[in-house]
Coordinates of C-alpha atoms and ligand atoms in Angstrom, one line a residue:
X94 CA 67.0 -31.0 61.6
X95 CA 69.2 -30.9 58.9
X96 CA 67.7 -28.5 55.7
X97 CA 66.4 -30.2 52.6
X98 CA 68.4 -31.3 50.0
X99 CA 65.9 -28.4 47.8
X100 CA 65.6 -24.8 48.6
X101 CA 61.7 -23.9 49.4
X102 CA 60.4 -21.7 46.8
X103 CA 59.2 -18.3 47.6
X104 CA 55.2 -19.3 47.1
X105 CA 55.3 -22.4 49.5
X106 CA 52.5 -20.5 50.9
X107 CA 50.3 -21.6 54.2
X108 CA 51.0 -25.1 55.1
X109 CA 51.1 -27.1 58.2
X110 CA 53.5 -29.3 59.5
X111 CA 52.1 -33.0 59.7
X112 CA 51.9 -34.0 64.0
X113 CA 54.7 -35.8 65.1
X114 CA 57.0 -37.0 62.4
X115 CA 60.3 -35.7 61.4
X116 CA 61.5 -35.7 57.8
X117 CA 64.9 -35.0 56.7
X118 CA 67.7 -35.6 54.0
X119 CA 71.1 -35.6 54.8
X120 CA 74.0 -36.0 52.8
X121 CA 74.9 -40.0 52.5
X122 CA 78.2 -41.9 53.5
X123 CA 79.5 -43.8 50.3
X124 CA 79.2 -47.1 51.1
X125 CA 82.3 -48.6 50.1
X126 CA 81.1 -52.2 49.2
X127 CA 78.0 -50.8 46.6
X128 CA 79.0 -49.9 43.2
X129 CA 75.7 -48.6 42.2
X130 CA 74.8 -44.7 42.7
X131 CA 70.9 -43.4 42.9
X132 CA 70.1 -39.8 43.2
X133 CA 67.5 -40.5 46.5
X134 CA 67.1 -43.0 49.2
X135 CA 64.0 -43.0 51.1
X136 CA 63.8 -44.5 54.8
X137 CA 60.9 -45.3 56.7
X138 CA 59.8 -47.9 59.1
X139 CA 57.2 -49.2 56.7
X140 CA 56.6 -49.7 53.4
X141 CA 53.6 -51.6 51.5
X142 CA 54.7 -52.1 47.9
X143 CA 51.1 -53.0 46.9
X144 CA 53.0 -55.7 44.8
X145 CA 51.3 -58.8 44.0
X146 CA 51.7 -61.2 47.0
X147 CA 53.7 -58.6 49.0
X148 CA 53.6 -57.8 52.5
X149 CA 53.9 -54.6 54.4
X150 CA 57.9 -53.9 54.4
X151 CA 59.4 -53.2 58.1
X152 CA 62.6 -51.0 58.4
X153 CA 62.4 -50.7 54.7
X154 CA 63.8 -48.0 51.9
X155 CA 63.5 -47.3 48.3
X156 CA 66.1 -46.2 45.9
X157 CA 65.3 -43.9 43.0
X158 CA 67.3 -42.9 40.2
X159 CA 65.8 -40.1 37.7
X160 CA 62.4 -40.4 37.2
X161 CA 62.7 -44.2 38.1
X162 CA 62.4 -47.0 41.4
X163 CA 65.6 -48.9 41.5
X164 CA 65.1 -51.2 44.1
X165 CA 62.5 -51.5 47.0
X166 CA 63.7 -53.6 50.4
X167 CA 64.5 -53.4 53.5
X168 CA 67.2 -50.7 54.6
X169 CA 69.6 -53.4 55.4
X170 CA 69.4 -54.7 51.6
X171 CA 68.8 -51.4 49.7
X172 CA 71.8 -49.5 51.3
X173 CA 74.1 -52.7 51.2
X174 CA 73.1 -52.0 47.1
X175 CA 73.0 -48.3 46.5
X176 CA 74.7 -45.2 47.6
X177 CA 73.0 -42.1 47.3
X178 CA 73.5 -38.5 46.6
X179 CA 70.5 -37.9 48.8
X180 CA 68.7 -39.6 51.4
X181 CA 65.4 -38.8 53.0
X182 CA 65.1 -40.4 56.7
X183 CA 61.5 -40.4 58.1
X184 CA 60.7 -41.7 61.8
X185 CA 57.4 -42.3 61.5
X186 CA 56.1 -43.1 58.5
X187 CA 54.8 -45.6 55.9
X188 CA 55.7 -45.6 52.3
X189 CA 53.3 -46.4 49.6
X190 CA 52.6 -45.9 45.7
X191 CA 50.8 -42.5 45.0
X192 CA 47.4 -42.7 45.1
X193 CA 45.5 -42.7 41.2
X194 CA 42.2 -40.6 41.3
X195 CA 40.1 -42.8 38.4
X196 CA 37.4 -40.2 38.3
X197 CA 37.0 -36.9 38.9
X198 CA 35.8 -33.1 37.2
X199 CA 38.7 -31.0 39.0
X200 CA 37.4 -27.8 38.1
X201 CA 34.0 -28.7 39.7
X202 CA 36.1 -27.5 43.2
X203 CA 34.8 -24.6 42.5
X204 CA 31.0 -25.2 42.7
X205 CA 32.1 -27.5 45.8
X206 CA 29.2 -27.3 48.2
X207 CA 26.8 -24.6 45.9
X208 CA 24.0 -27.6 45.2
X209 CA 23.9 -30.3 48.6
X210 CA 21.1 -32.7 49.4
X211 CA 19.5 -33.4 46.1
X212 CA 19.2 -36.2 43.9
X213 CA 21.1 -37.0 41.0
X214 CA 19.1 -35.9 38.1
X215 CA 17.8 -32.6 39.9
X216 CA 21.3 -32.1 40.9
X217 CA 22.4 -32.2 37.4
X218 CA 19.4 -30.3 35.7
X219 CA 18.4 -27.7 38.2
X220 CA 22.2 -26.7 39.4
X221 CA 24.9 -28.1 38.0
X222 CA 24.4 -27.5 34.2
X223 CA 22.9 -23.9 34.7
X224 CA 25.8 -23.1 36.4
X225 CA 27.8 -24.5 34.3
X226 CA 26.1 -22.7 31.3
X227 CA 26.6 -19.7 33.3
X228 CA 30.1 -19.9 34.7
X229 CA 32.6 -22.4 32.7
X230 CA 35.3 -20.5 30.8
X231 CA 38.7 -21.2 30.3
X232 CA 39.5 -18.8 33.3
X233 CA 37.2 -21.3 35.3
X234 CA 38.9 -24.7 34.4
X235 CA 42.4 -23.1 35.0
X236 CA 41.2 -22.1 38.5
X237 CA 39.5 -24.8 39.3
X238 CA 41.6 -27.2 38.2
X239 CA 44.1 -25.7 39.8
X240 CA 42.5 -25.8 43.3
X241 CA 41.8 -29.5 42.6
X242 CA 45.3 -30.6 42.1
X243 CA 46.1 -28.6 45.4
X244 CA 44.2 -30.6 47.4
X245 CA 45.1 -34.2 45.2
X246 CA 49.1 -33.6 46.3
X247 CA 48.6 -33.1 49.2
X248 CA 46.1 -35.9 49.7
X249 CA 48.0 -38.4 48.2
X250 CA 47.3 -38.8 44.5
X251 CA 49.9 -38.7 41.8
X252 CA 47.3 -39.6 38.7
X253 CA 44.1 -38.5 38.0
X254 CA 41.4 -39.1 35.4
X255 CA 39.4 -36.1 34.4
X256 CA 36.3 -35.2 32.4
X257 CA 35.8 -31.7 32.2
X258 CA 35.3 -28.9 29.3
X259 CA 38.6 -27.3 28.4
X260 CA 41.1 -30.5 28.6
X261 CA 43.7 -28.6 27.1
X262 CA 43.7 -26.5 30.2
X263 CA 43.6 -29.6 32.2
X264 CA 46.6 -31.4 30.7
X265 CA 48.2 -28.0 31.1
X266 CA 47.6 -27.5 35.0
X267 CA 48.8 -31.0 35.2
X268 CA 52.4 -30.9 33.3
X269 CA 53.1 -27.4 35.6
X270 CA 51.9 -29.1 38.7
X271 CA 54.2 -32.3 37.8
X272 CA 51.5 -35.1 38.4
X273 CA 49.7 -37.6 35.6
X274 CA 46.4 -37.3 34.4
X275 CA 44.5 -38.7 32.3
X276 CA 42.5 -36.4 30.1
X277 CA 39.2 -37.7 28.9
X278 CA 37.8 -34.6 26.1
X279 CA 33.9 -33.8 26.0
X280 CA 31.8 -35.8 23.8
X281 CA 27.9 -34.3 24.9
X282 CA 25.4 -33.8 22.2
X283 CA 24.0 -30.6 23.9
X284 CA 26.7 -27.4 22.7
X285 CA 28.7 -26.2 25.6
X286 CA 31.7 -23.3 26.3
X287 CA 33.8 -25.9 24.7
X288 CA 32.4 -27.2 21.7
X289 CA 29.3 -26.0 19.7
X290 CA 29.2 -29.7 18.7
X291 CA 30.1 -33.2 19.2
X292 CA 31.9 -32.6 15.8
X293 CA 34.0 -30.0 17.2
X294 CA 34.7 -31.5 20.1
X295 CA 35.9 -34.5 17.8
X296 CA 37.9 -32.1 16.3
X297 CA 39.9 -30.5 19.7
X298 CA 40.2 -34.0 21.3
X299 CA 42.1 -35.2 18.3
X300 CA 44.7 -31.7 18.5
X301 CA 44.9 -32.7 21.9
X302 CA 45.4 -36.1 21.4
X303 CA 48.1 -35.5 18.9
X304 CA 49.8 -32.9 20.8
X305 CA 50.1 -35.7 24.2
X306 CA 51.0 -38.5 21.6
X307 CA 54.4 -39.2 23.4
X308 CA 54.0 -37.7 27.0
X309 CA 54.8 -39.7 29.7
X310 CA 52.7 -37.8 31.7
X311 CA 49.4 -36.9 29.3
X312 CA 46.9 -39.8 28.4
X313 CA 43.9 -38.2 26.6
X314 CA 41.0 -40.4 26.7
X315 CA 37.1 -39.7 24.9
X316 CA 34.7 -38.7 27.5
X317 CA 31.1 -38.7 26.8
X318 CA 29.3 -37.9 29.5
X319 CA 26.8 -41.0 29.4
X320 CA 24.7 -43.3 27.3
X321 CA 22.1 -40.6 27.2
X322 CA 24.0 -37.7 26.0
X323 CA 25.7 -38.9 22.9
X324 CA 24.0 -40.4 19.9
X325 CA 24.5 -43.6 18.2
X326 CA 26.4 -42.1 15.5
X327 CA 29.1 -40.8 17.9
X328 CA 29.4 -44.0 20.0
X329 CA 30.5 -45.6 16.5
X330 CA 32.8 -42.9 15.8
X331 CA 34.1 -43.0 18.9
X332 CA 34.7 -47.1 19.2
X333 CA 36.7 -46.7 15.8
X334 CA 39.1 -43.7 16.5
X335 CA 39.7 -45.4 19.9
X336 CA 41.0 -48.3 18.4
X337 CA 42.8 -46.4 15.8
X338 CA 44.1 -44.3 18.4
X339 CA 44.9 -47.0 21.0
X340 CA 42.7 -44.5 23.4
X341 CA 41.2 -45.0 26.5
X342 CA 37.1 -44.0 26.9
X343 CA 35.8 -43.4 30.1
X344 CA 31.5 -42.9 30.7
X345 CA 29.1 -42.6 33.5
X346 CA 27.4 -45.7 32.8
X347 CA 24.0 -46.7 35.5
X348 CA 24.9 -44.3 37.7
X349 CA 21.2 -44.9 39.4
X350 CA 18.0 -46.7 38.6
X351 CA 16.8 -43.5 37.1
X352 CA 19.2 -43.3 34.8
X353 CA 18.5 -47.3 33.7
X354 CA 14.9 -46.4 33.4
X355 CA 15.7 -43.5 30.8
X356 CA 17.9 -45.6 29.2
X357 CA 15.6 -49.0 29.3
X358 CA 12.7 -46.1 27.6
X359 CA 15.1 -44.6 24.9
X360 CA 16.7 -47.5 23.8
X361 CA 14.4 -50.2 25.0
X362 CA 17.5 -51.9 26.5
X363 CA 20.0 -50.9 29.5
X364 CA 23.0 -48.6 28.4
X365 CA 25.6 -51.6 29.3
X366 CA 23.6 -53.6 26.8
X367 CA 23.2 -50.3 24.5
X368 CA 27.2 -50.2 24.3
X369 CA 27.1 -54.3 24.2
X370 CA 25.2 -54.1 21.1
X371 CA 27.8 -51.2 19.5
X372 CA 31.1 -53.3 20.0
X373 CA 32.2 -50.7 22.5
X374 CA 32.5 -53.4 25.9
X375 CA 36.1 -54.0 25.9
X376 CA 39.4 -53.3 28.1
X377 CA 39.9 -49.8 26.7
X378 CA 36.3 -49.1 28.3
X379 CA 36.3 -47.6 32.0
X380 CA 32.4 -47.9 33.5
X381 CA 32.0 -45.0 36.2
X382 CA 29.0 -45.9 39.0
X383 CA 27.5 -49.1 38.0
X384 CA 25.0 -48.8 40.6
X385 CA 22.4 -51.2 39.2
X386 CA 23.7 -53.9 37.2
X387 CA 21.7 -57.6 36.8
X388 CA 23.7 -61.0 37.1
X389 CA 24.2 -60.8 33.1
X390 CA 25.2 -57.5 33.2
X391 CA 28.0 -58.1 35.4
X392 CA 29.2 -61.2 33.1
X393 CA 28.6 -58.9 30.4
X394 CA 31.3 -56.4 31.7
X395 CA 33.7 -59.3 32.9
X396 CA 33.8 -61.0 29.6
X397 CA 34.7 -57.8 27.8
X398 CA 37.3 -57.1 30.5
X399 CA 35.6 -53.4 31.3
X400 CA 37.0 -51.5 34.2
X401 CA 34.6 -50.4 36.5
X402 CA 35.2 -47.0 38.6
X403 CA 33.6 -47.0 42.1
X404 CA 32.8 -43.6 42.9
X405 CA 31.1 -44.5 46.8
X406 CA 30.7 -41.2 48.4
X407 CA 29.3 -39.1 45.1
X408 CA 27.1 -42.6 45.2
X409 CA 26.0 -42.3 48.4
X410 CA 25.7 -38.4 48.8
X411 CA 23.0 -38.1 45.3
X412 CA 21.4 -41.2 46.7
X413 CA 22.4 -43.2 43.5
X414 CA 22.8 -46.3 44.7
X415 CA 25.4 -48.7 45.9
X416 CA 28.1 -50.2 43.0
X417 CA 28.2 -54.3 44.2
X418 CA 31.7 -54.4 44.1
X419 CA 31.6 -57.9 45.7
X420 CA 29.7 -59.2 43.1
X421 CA 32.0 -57.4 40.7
X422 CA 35.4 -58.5 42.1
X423 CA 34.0 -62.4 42.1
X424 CA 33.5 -62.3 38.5
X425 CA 36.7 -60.9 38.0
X426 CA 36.3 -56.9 37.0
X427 CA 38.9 -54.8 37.6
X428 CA 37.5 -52.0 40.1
X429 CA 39.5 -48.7 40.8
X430 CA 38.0 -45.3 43.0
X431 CA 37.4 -42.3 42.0
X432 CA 36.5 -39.2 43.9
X433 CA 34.0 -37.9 41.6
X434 CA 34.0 -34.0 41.4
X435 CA 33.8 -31.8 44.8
X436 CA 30.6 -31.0 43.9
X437 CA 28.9 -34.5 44.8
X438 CA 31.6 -35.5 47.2
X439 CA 33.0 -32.8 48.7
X440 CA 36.4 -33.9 49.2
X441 CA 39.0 -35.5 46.8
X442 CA 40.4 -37.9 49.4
X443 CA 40.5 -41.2 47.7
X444 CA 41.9 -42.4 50.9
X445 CA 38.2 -41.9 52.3
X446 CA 36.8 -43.3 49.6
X447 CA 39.0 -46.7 49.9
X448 CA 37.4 -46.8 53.5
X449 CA 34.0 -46.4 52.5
X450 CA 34.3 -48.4 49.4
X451 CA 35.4 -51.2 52.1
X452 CA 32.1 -50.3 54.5
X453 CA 29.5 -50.2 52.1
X454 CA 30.6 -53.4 51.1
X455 CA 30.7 -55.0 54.0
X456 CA 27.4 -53.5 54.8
X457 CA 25.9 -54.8 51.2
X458 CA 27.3 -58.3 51.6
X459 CA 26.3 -58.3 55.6
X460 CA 29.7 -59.7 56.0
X461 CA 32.8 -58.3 57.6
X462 CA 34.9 -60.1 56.0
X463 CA 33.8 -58.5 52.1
X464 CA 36.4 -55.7 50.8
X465 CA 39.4 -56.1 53.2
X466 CA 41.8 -53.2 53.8
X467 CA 44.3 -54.3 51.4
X468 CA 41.5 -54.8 48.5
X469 CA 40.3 -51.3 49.2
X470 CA 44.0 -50.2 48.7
X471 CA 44.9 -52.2 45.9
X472 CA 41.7 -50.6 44.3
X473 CA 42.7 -46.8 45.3
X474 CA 46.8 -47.7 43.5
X475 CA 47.2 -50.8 41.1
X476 CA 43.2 -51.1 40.3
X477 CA 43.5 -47.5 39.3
X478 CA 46.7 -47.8 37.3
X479 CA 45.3 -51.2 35.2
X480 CA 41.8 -49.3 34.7
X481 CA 44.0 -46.3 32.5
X482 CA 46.3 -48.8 31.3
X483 CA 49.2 -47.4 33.4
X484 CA 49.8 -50.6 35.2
X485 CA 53.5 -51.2 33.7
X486 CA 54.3 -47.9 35.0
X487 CA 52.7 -46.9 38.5
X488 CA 50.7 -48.2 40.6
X489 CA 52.7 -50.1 43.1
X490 CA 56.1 -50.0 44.0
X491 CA 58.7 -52.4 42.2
X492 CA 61.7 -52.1 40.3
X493 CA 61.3 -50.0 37.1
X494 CA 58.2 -48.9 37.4
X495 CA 57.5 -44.6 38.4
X496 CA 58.8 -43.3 41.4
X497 CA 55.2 -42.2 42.0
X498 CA 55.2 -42.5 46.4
X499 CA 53.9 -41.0 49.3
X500 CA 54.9 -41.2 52.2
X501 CA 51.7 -40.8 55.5
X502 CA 53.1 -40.1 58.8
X503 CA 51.8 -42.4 61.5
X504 CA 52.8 -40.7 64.6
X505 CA 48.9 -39.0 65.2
X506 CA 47.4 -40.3 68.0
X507 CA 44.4 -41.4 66.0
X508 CA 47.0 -44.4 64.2
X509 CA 47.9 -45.3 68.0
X510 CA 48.6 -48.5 68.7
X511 CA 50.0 -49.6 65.6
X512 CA 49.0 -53.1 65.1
X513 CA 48.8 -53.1 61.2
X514 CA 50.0 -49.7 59.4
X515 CA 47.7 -50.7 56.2
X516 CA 44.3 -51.4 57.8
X517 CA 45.0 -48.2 60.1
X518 CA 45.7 -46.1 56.9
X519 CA 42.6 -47.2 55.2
X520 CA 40.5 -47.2 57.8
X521 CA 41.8 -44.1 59.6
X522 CA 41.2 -40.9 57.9
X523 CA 44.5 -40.1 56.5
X524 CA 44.8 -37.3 53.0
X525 CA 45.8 -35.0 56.1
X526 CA 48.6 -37.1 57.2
X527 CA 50.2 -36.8 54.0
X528 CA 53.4 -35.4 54.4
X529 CA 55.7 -36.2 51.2
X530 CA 54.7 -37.1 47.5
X531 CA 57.1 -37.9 45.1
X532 CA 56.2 -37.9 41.5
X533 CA 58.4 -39.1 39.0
X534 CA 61.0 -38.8 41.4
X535 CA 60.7 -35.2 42.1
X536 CA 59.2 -34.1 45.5
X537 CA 56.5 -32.3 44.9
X538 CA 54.9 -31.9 48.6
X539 CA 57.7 -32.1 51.4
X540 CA 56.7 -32.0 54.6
X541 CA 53.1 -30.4 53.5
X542 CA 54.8 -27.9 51.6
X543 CA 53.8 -27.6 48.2
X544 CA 56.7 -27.7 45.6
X545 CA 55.4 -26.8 42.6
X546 CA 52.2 -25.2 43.1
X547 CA 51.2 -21.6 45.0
X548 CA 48.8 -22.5 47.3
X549 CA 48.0 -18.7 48.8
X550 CA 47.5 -17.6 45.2
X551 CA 45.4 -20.7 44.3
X552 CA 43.1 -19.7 47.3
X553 CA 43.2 -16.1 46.5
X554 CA 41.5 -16.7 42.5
X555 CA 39.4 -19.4 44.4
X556 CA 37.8 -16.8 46.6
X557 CA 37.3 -14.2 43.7
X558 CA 35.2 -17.0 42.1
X559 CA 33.3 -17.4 45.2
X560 CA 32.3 -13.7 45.2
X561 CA 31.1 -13.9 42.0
X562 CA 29.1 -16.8 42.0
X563 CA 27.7 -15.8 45.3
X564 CA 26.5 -12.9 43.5
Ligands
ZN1356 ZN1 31.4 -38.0 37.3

């Protein structure tokens, strides 16, 4: 095996090879008859663009140059077009766009499995916040957050939206680690480690906003936690700085009927129809749970063209509820996944939750045929990339867009035979086959390796902040 094309960095720290699979660059043979030159070539047997109306690619490669795709195809065609400083061979793998985490509290890793078998609203009151009031510093979020992109890379996912305290911290992990994220600040009513008050919170999203303004790697976004945390007052103020600011909001909106009956007792209407009634339905809006949504609800949310993030094992693991993406998909909303923090999940495998997104569904619709392999993947890539209005840029891949990739290596046993690479990636469990993730061109897990992140020392500060929770 010939060595990579990049030097391993001192901290690659405790990996595993993936089974099977061998991945390699070698220096390329100008092709005399191409006139182009891209910096990498990637082989592989397959490749599924997620493009619309594409199919799953056989023999296929992918030609990057800077940060950039230059052409997708088979090997025949992309090789006949493009020389290459580098190219990457691999046997047994499938290329595919990097997965885009919609939904997620990274630095919740680090209460990852403290608070299990409890229901949403004791979940939230009787452990999480405590411990939150308790342990979230800036110390924590850089920790945390730093475990949580660990475990993204190497499951697959290139973007991620996050709502946490301390989003500077976030967007900062982020940049170092070399992936996208979305960063959606703290608006909560209640004064937290962050911000004594929504005003201040105002306040350090807007910094943070204007220090992002032209990073092709930083969205921020306004956060509030849900309909029940903010007043009416902020929800205005936030609808008009989004639009002057051309900023995304993301909310936990009916995340279970208990949560609709609060809402239906506050307000004496349903937080969808709450926000309805404030102007703030529209594309820039991304809905996380929907769990309990009437016939006009839906309508409501497809007229206004609001995203809706399906967050199926967080939903499933408080006992929420189940989102009725079927429903949701026939009246035309755009749905994308999202892990959901550790804490309610435990995992950040959006892989796993494209496959249960595609169970529950067919379970809820009593129909096999309800949320096909390819939907659930279309909603864990493209789905993900229109719902943080990143579509022109990731998502799939096709000529100009991010060379945001993966590559999952199919030689396990478990994948065996290989009738149809896409069902068997959504439907197999697959973050651990992961072996390669390009983002932005640059490799950032090779061969399991971690490029750009120190995964001994993440687990060392990881199990300081066990001990002293423990305690
Ligand atoms: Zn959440």
């Amino acid at each position: 095996m010939d060595e990579p094309g990049r030097s391993a960095p001192a901290f690659a720290g405790r990996t595993s090879l993936s089974q099977g699979g061998i991945g390699y660059t070698r220096a390329m043979q100008a092709n005399p008859d191409t006139s182009t030159q891209a910096d990498l070539i990637v082989e592989a047997p397959w490749l599924i663009s997620v493009a619309p109306g594409s199919t799953t690619i056989e023999d296929a490669a992918i030609a990057i140059t800077g940060t950039t795709i230059a052409a997708v195809g088979t090997r025949e065609e992309v090789n006949r077009r493009f020389s290459a400083t580098r190219k990457q061979i691999l046997d047994s793998h499938v290329l595919l766009p990097g997965l885009v985490n919609a939904h997620g509290h990274a630095a919740m890793t680090l209460f990852r499995g403290y608070a299990e078998d409890t229901n949403l609203q004791t979940w939230l009151t009787d452990a999480i916040w405590p411990l939150e009031a308790k342990w979230v510093d800036e110390s924590f979020v850089r920790d945390g957050t730093q475990l949580a992109i660990v475990e993204m890379i190497r499951s697959g996912i290139t973007c991620f939206s996050d709502m946490y305290y301390y989003p500077e911290v976030v967007a900062e992990q982020a940049k170092a680690a070399g992936i996208r994220a979305q960063v959606a600040f703290p608006v909560i009513q209640f004064p937290n480690a962050w911000s004594a008050s929504t005003e201040e919170g105002f306040h350090k999203g807007f910094a943070l906003h204007d220090s992002y303004r032209n990073d092709p790697q930083i969205e921020v976004a306004f956060g509030p936690h849900s309909v029940y945390t903010i007043t009416d007052d902020d929800l205005e103020k936030i609808l008009t700085y989004s639009e002057e600011l051309d900023a995304n909001i993301q909310i936990h909106l009916h995340e279970n009927a208990a949560e609709v009956a609060q809402n239906q007792a506050k307000f004496g209407t349903s937080g969808i129809k709450h926000l309805n009634e404030r102007g703030l339905l529209g594309p820039r809006l991304q809905a996380v749970h929907t769990t309990q949504l009437t016939a006009e609800e839906i309508d409501l949310l497809a007229q206004n063209n609001v995203h809706v993030i399906h967050c199926p094992t967080s939903n499933a693991k408080l006992a929420s509820g189940v989102c009725p993406t079927s429903e949701l998909q026939a009246a035309g909303v755009n749905i994308a996944l999202g892990t959901d923090g550790a804490a309610s999940n435990n995992t950040l495998d959006l892989l796993n939750e494209a496959r249960l997104a595609s169970l529950m569904a067919k379970l809820q619709c009593q129909d096999a045929a309800a949320l096909p392999a390819r939907t659930a993947l279309e909603m864990a890539t493209i789905n993900g990339a229109r719902a943080l209005g990143l579509a022109d840029q990731i998502g799939s891949l096709e000529t100009g867009k991010a060379a945001d990739l993966i590559a999952i290596d199919v030689s396990g046993p478990e994948y065996q035979p290989l009738f149809d690479p896409l069902a068997q990636i959504v439907h197999t469990s697959s973050a651990s086959a992961v072996s390669h993730v390009w983002a932005a061109g640059e490799c950032i897990l090779d061969n399991r390796v971690l490029r750009s992140l120190d995964l001994a020392a993440t687990l060392q500060s990881v199990a300081m902040w066990r001990d002293r929770i423990k305690k």
